[in-house]
Short mmCIF file of C-alpha atoms in Angstrom, two decimals:
data_model
loop_
_atom_site.label_atom_id
_atom_site.label_comp_id
_atom_site.label_asym_id
_atom_site.label_seq_id
_atom_site.Cartn_x
_atom_site.Cartn_y
_atom_site.Cartn_z
CA UNK A 368 97.95 128.14 94.95
CA UNK A 369 94.54 127.06 93.66
CA UNK A 370 93.28 123.76 95.02
CA UNK A 371 91.94 121.40 92.35
CA UNK A 372 88.85 119.26 92.75
CA UNK A 373 89.11 115.49 92.36
CA UNK A 374 87.50 115.85 88.92
CA UNK A 375 90.27 118.22 87.82
CA UNK A 376 92.92 115.74 88.98
CA UNK A 377 92.47 113.44 86.03
CA UNK A 378 95.09 111.37 84.28
CA UNK A 379 95.10 112.35 80.63
CA UNK A 380 96.86 110.28 77.95
CA UNK A 381 97.13 111.90 74.53
CA UNK A 382 98.55 110.23 71.43
CA UNK A 383 97.74 109.80 67.78
CA UNK A 384 98.74 107.46 64.98
CA UNK A 385 101.01 110.00 63.32
CA UNK A 386 103.36 110.52 66.28
CA UNK A 387 105.83 108.23 68.00
CA UNK A 388 105.19 109.71 71.45
CA UNK A 389 102.36 109.88 73.96
CA UNK A 390 101.81 112.73 76.40
CA UNK A 391 100.72 111.76 79.91
CA UNK A 392 99.47 114.32 82.40
CA UNK A 393 98.63 112.98 85.86
CA UNK A 394 98.13 113.85 89.50
CA UNK A 395 98.06 110.18 90.55
CA UNK A 396 100.94 109.66 93.00
CA UNK A 397 101.55 106.03 92.02
CA UNK A 398 101.69 106.81 88.32
CA UNK A 399 103.89 109.88 88.94
CA UNK A 400 106.35 107.68 90.84
CA UNK A 401 106.37 104.98 88.14
CA UNK A 402 106.92 107.56 85.40
CA UNK A 403 109.75 109.23 87.36
CA UNK A 404 111.45 105.88 87.95
CA UNK A 405 111.04 104.82 84.32
CA UNK A 406 112.38 108.15 83.04
CA UNK A 407 115.49 107.83 85.21
CA UNK A 408 116.19 104.32 83.88
CA UNK A 409 115.27 105.07 80.27
CA UNK A 410 115.71 108.80 79.58
CA UNK A 411 115.66 108.19 75.82
CA UNK A 412 112.13 106.69 76.09
CA UNK A 413 110.51 108.93 78.72
CA UNK A 414 111.11 112.46 79.94
CA UNK A 415 109.48 114.91 82.30
CA UNK A 416 107.91 117.71 80.30
CA UNK A 417 106.31 119.87 82.99
CA UNK A 418 105.56 119.99 86.71
CA UNK A 419 102.35 121.70 87.81
CA UNK A 420 102.02 123.84 90.92
CA UNK A 421 99.09 121.75 92.18
CA UNK A 422 101.15 118.52 92.16
CA UNK A 423 100.64 117.17 88.67
CA UNK A 424 103.26 116.23 86.11
CA UNK A 425 103.39 115.84 82.37
CA UNK A 426 105.65 113.29 80.67
CA UNK A 427 106.46 112.49 77.07
CA UNK A 428 106.70 108.74 76.57
CA UNK A 429 107.73 106.67 73.56
CA UNK A 430 104.38 105.34 72.37
CA UNK A 431 105.78 101.80 72.04
CA UNK A 432 106.13 101.75 75.87
CA UNK A 433 102.50 102.69 76.54
CA UNK A 434 100.13 99.90 77.50
CA UNK A 435 96.72 99.63 79.08
CA UNK A 436 96.06 96.50 81.09
CA UNK A 437 92.45 95.56 81.72
CA UNK A 438 91.81 93.46 84.80
CA UNK A 439 88.81 91.12 85.13
CA UNK A 440 86.83 91.35 88.39
CA UNK A 441 88.04 89.28 91.34
CA UNK A 442 86.25 86.01 92.02
CA UNK A 443 84.33 85.75 95.28
CA UNK A 444 86.95 83.29 96.56
CA UNK A 445 89.77 85.73 95.83
CA UNK A 446 87.84 88.56 97.52
CA UNK A 447 87.32 86.38 100.60
CA UNK A 448 91.01 85.42 100.77
CA UNK A 449 92.10 89.04 100.31
CA UNK A 450 89.72 90.12 103.08
CA UNK A 451 91.04 87.43 105.43
CA UNK A 452 94.63 88.41 104.64
CA UNK A 453 93.86 92.09 105.27
CA UNK A 454 92.23 91.32 108.63
CA UNK A 455 95.23 89.20 109.70
CA UNK A 456 97.58 92.06 108.77
CA UNK A 457 95.62 94.76 110.56
CA UNK A 458 93.75 96.37 107.67
CA UNK A 459 90.09 97.09 108.43
CA UNK A 460 87.44 97.09 105.73
CA UNK A 461 85.89 100.46 104.89
CA UNK A 462 82.45 98.87 105.31
CA UNK A 463 83.08 97.59 108.82
#
């Protein structure tokens, strides 16, 4: 088994205006889990196309279900509160 570099472990989303589906190839564990869960609930909208030896997957998804959510940066107050919450729950900052 060939080990992939972090740059080869990209998430790739391919779609065009002429098709009703999008193809998603990913190595991201969180996205893999969400796609697997969604495909089990809605097999007519999402299906596993291929599993890769190195841990990636490829899904075909109804394009109407694809969305990209852009998040604004956290405010300084929200960062401070999140940091305090993490410290209270035993999570140490990577910079400490």
